[in-house]
Short mmCIF file of C-alpha atoms and ligand atoms in Angstrom, two decimals:
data_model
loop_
_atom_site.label_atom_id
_atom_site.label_comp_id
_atom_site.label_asym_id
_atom_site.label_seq_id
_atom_site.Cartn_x
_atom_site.Cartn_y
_atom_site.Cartn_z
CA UNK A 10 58.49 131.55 130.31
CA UNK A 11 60.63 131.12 133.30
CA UNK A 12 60.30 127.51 133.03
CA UNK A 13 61.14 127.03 129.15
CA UNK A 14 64.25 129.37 130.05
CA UNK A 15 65.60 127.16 132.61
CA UNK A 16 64.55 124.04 131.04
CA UNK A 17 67.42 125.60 127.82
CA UNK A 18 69.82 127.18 130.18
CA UNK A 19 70.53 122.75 131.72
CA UNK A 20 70.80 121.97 127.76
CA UNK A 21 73.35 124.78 127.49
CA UNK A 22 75.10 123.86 130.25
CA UNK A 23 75.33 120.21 129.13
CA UNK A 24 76.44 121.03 125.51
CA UNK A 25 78.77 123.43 126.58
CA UNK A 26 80.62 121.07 128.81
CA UNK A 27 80.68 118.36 125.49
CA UNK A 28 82.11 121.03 123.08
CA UNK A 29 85.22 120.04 122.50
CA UNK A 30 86.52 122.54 119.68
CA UNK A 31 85.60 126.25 117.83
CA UNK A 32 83.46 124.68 115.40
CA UNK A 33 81.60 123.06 118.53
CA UNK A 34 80.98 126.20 120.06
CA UNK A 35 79.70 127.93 116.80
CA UNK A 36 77.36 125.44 116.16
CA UNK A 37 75.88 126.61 119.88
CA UNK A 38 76.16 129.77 119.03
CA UNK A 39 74.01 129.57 116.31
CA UNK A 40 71.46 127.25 118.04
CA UNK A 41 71.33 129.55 120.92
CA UNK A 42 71.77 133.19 119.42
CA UNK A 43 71.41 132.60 115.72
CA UNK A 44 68.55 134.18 114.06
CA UNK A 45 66.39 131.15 114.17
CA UNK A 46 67.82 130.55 117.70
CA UNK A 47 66.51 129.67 121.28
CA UNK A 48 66.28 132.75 122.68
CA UNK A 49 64.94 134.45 118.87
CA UNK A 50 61.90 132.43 119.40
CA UNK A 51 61.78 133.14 123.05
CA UNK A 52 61.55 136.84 121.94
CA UNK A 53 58.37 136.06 119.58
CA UNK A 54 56.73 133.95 122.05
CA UNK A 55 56.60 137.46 124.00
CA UNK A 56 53.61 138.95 122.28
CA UNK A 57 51.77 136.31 124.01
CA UNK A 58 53.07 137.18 127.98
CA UNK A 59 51.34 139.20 130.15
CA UNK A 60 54.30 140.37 132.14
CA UNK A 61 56.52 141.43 129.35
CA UNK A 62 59.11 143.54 131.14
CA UNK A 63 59.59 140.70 133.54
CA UNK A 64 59.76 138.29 130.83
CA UNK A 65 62.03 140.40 128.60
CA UNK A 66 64.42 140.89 131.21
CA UNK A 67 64.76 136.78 131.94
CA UNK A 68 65.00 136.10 128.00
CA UNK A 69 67.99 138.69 128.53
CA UNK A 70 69.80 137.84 131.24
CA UNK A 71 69.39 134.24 129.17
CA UNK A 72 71.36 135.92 126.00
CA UNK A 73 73.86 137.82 127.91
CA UNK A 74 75.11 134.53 129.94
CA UNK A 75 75.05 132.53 126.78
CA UNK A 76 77.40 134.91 125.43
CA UNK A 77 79.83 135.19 128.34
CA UNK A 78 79.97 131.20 128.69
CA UNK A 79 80.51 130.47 124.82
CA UNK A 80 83.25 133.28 125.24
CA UNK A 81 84.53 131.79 128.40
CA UNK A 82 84.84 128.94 126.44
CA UNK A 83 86.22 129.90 123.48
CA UNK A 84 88.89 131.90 125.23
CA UNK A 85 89.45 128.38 127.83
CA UNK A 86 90.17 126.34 124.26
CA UNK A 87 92.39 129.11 122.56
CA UNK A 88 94.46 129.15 125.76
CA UNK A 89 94.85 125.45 125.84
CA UNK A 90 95.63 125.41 122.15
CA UNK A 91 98.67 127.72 122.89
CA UNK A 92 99.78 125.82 125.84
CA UNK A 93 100.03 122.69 123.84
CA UNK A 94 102.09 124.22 121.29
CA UNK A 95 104.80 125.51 124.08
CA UNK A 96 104.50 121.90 125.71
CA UNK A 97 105.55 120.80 122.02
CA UNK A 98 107.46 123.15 120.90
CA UNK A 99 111.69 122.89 120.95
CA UNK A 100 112.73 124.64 124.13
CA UNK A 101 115.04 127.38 124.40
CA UNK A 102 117.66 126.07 126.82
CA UNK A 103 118.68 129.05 128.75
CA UNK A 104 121.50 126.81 130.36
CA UNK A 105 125.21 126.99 130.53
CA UNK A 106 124.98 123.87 127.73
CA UNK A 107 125.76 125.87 124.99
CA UNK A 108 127.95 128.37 126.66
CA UNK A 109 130.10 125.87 127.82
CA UNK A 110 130.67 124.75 123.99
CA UNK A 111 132.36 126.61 121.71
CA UNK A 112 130.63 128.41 119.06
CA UNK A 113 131.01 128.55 115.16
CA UNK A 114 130.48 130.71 112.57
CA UNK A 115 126.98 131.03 110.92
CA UNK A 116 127.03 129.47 107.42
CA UNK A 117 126.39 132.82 105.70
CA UNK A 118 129.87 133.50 107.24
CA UNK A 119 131.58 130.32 106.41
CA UNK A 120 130.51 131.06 102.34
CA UNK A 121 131.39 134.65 102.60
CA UNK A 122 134.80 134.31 103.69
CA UNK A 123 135.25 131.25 100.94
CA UNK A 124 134.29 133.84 98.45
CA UNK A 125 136.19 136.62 99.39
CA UNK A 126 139.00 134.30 99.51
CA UNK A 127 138.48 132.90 96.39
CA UNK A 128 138.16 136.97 95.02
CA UNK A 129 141.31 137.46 97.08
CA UNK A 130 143.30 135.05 95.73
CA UNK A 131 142.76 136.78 92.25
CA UNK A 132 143.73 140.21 93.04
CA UNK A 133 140.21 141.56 94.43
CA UNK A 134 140.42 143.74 97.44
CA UNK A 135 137.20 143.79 99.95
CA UNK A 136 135.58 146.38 100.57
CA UNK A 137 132.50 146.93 103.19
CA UNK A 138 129.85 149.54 102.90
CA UNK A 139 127.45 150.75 104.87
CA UNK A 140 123.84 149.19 105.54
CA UNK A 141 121.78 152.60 105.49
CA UNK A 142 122.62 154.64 102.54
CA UNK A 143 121.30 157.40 99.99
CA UNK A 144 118.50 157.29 96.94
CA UNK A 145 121.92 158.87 95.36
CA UNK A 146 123.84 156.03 96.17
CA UNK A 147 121.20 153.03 96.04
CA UNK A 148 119.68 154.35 92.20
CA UNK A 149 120.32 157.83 90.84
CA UNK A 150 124.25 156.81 90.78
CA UNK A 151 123.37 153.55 89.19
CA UNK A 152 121.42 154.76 86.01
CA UNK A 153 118.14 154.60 87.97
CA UNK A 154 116.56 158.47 88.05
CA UNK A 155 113.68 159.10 90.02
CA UNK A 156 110.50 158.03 89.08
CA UNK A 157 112.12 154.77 87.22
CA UNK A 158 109.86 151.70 86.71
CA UNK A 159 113.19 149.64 87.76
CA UNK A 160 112.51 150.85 91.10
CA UNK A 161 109.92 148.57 91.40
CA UNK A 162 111.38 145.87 91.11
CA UNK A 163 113.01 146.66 94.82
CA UNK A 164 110.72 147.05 97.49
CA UNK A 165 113.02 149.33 99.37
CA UNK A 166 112.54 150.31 103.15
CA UNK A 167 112.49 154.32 103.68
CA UNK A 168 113.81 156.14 106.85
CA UNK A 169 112.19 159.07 107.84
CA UNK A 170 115.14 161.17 107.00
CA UNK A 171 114.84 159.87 103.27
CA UNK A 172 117.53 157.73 103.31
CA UNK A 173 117.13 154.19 103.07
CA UNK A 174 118.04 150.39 103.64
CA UNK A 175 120.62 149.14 101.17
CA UNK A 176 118.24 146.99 98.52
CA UNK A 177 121.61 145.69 97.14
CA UNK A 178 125.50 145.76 97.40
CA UNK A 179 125.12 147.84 93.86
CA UNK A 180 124.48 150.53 96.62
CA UNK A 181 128.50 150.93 96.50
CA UNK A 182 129.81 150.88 93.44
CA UNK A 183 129.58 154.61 93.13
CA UNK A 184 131.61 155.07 96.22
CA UNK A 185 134.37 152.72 95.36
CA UNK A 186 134.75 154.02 91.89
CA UNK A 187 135.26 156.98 93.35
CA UNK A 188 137.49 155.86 96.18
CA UNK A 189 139.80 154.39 93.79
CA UNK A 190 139.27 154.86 90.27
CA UNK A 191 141.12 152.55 87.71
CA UNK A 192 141.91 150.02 87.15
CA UNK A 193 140.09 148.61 89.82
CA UNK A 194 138.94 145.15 91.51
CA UNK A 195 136.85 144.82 94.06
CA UNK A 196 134.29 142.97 95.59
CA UNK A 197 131.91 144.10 98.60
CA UNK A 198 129.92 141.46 100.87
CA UNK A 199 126.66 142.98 103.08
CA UNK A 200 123.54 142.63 104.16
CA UNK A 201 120.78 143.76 101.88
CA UNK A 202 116.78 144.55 103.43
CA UNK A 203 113.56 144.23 100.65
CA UNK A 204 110.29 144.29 102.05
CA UNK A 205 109.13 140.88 100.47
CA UNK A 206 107.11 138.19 101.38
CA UNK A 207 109.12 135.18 102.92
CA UNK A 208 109.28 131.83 101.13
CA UNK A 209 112.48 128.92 101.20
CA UNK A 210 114.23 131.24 98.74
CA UNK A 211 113.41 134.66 99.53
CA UNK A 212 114.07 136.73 102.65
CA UNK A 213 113.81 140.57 103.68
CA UNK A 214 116.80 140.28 104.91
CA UNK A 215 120.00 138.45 103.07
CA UNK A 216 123.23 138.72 101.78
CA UNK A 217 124.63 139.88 98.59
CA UNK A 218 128.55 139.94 97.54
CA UNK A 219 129.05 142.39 94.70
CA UNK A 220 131.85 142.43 92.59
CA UNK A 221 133.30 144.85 90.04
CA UNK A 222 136.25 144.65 87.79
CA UNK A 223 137.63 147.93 85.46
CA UNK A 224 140.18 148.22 83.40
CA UNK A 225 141.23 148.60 79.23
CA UNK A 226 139.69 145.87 77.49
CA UNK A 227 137.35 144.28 79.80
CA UNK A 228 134.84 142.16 78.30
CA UNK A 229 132.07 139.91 78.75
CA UNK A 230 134.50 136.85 78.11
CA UNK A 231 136.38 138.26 81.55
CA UNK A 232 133.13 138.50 83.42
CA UNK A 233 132.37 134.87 82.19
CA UNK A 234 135.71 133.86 83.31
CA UNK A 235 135.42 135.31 86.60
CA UNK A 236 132.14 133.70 86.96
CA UNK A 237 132.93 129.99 86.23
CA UNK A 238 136.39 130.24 88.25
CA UNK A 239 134.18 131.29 91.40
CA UNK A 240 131.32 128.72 91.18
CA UNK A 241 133.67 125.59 90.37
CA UNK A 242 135.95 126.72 93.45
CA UNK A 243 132.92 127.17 95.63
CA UNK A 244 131.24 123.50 94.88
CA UNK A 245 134.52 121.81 93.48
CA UNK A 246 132.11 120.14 91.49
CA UNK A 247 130.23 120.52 87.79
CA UNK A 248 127.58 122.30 88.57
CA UNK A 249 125.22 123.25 85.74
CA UNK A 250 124.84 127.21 84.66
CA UNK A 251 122.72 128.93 82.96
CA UNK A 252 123.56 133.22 81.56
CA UNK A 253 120.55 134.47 80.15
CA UNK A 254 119.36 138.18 79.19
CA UNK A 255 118.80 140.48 82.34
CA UNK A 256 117.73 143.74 82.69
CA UNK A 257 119.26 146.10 84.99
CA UNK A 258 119.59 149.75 84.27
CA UNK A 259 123.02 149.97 85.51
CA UNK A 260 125.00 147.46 83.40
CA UNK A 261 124.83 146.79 78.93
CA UNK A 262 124.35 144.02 78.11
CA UNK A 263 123.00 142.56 81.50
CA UNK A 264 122.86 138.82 82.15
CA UNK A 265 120.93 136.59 84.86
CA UNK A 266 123.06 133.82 85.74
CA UNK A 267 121.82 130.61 87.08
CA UNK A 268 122.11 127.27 88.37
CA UNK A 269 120.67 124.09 88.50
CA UNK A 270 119.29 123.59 92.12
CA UNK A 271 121.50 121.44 94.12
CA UNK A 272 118.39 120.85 96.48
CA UNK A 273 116.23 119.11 94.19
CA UNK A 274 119.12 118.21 91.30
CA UNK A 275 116.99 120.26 88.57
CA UNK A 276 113.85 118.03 89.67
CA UNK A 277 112.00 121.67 90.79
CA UNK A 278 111.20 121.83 94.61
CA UNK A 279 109.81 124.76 97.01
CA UNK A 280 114.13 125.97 97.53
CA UNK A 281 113.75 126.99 93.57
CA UNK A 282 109.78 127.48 92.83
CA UNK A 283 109.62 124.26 91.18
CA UNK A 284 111.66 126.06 88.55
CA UNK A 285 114.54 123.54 88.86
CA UNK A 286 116.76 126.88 88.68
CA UNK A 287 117.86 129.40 90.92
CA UNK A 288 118.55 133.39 89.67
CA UNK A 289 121.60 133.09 92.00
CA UNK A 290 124.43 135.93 90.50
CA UNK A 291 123.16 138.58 87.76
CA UNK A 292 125.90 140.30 86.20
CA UNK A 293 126.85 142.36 82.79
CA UNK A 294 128.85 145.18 81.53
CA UNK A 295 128.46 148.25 83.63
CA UNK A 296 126.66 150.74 81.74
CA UNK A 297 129.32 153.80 80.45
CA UNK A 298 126.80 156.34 82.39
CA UNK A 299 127.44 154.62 86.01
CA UNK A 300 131.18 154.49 85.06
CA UNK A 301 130.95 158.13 84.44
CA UNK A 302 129.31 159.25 87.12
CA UNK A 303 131.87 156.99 89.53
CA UNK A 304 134.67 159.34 87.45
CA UNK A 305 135.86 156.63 85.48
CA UNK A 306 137.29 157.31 81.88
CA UNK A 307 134.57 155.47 79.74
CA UNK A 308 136.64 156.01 76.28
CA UNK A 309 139.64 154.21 77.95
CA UNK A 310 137.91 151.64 80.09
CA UNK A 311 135.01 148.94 80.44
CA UNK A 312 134.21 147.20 83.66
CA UNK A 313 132.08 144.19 84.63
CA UNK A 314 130.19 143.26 87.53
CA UNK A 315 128.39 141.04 89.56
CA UNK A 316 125.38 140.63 92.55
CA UNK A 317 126.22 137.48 93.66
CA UNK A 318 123.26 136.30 96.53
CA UNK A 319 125.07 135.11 98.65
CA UNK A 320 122.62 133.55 101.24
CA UNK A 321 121.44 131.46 98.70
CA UNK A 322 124.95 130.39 97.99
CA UNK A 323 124.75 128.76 101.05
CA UNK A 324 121.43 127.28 100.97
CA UNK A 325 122.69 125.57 97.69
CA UNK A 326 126.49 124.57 99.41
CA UNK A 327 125.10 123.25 102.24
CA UNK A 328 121.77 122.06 101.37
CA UNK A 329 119.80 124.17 103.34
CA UNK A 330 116.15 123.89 101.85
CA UNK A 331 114.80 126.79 103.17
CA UNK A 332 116.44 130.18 103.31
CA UNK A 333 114.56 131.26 106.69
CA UNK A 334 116.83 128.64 108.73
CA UNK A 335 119.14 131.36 108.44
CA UNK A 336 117.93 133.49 110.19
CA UNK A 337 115.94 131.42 112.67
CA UNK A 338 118.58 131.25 115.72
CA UNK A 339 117.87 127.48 115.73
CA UNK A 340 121.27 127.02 117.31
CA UNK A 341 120.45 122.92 117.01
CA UNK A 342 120.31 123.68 113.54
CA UNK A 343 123.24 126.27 113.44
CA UNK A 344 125.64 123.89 115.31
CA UNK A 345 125.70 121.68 112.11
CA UNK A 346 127.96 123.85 110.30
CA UNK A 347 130.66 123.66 113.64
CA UNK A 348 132.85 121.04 111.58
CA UNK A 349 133.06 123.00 108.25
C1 FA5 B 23 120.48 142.88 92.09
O1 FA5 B 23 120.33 143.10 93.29
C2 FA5 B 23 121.53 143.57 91.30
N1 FA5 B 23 122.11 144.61 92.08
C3 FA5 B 23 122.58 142.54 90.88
C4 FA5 B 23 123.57 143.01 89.88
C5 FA5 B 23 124.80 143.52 90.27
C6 FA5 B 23 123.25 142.93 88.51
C7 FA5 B 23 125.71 143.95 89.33
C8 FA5 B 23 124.15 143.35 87.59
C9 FA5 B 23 125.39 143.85 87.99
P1 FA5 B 23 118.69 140.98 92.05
O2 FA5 B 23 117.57 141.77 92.59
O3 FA5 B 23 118.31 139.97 91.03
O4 FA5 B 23 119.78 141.92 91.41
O5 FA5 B 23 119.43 140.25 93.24
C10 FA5 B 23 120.64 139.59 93.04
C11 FA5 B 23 120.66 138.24 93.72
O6 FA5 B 23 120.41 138.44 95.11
C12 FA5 B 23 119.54 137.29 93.25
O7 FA5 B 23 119.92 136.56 92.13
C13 FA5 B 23 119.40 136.38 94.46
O8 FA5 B 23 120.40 135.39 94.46
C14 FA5 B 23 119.66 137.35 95.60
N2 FA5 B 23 118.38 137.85 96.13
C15 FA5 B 23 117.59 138.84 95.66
N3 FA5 B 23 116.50 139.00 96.41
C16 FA5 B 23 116.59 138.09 97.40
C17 FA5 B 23 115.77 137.74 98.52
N4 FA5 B 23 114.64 138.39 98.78
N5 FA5 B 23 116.17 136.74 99.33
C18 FA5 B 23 117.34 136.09 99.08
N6 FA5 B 23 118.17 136.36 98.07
C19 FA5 B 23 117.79 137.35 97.23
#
């Protein structure tokens, strides 16, 4: 017995030292510890040892440094496997290089204030709102009681003290109804948290701009108005649209609105799911209960308004393909937008 183990623990040793990758070392493990291993048939050539305490305790010691070496080794090849991926990954440069240049704005930044400026120069006022913010303020307000399957469509972060991560810039409408009544124009950048899975065009964390307009006779040929004004100042270029139904409990009727991607010219590409369209600004009529529970005078006025993503307004202005650049702190990739 002694003999047969030592003659397997050199043929370990060598075809440990030519395993080369996990699949390698499985295929030991197996041979050695598998159920039709080495050291299994060791164990049923016991019943015909004389000694078999002595010989049990051998066959074990066997198994046990089997085990530690193929773990050795696995752990050896794991390390080495992350090493090479710092050797090739980009390096952070902790140097003065970048603090001696001068920085820019991120390009969320760059097409927020373009917006706003475009919202400005058309008699908007901006507004800013808070990130964490109240069930009241985030649904109930906006025609969306408790229990309400529209929920759902929001994966919404709770804090402990029950309130919660804006989901969307709607969050505010309440609030600046109520802060200045009518007639009213407004629009409200910020940063909006959904606990979704990542892909190029969605993120947990992104930007919205929301936009409302009330006064007597609003209608949806104002909101369509507003609409095209914004997106042909914002890519001085055609672009094609598309305004489809939506369904949102706080506005009647409710439209999706959106455009060709710029990214793959309509082609379909991972920045629009292959869709050749991206939902980029849903809008509508706001619904007469959200205007009445903002204290706004539904016989005498109407309102429209807007979620605009804005995050994705920049992916498609300046051809980012995938939405998580944003947020990466590449500053390589950042310091593109410098010029703009
Ligand atoms: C809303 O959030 C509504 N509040 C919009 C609205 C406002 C409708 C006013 C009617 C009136 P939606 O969930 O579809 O709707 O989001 C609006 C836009 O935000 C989307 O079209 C998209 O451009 C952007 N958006 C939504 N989720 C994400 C995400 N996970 N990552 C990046 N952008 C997103």
């Amino acid at each position: 017995m002694k003999e047969r183990i030592e003659e397997l623990k050199a043929g370990f040793s060598e075809s440990l030292a030519l395993a080369k990758n996990e699949e390698e070392l499985e295929n030991l493990r197996v041979t050695y510890l598998g159920k039709k291993g080495y050291v299994a048939s060791l164990m049923q050539s016991l019943r015909d040892v004389a000694d078999k305490r002595a010989a049990g305790q051998l066959i074990n010691s066997f198994k046990c440094e089997v085990e530690d070496k193929i773990n050795e080794a696995a752990k050896a090849l794991a390390d080495a496997a992350i090493a090479a991926q710092i050797r090739s990954a980009k390096k952070y440069n902790p140097t003065l290089k970048f603090a001696e240049e001068l920085g820019s704005y991120h390009p969320i930044t760059l097409a927020t204030k373009e917006v706003e400026e475009i919202f400005r120069g058309m008699g908007f006022t901006i507004e800013d709102y808070a990130e964490v913010v109240d069930d009241y303020e985030c649904f109930e307000a906006l025609n969306i009681p408790k229990h309400h399957p529209a929920r759902d469509m929001q994966d919404t972060y709770y804090l402990e003290n029950g309130q919660l991560l804006k989901t969307q810039t709607s969050a505010a409408q309440n609030a600046i109804m109520k802060k200045y009544g009518a007639p009213l124009r407004a629009i409200f950048p910020g940063r909006c948290f959904r606990n979704e899975s990542t892909d190029a065009c969605h993120e947990n964390t992104f930007f919205q701009m929301e936009g409302m307009m009330i006064d007597e006779n609003i209608s949806i040929s104002n909101l369509i108005y507003f609409m095209k004004t914004m997106l042909s100042e914002v890519f001085k270029r055609d672009i094609k649209v598309r305004l489809r139904p939506g369904f949102f409990p706080f506005v009647e009727p409710g439209f999706e609105l959106d455009i060709n991607c710029l990214i793959c010219g309509g082609e379909g590409c991972p920045s629009c799911k292959n869709s050749g369209w991206l939902e980029l600004c849903p809008c509508g009529m706001i619904h007469p209960n959200v205007l009445k529970e903002g204290g706004i005078d539904t016989d005498k006025y109407t309102g429209f308004a807007f979620g605009l993503g804005l995050t994705r307004l920049a992916m498609m202005k300046y051809g980012v393909k995938d939405i998580r650049d944003f947020n990466s702190g590449d500053l390589e990739a950042l310091s593109q937008f410098k010029s703009l």
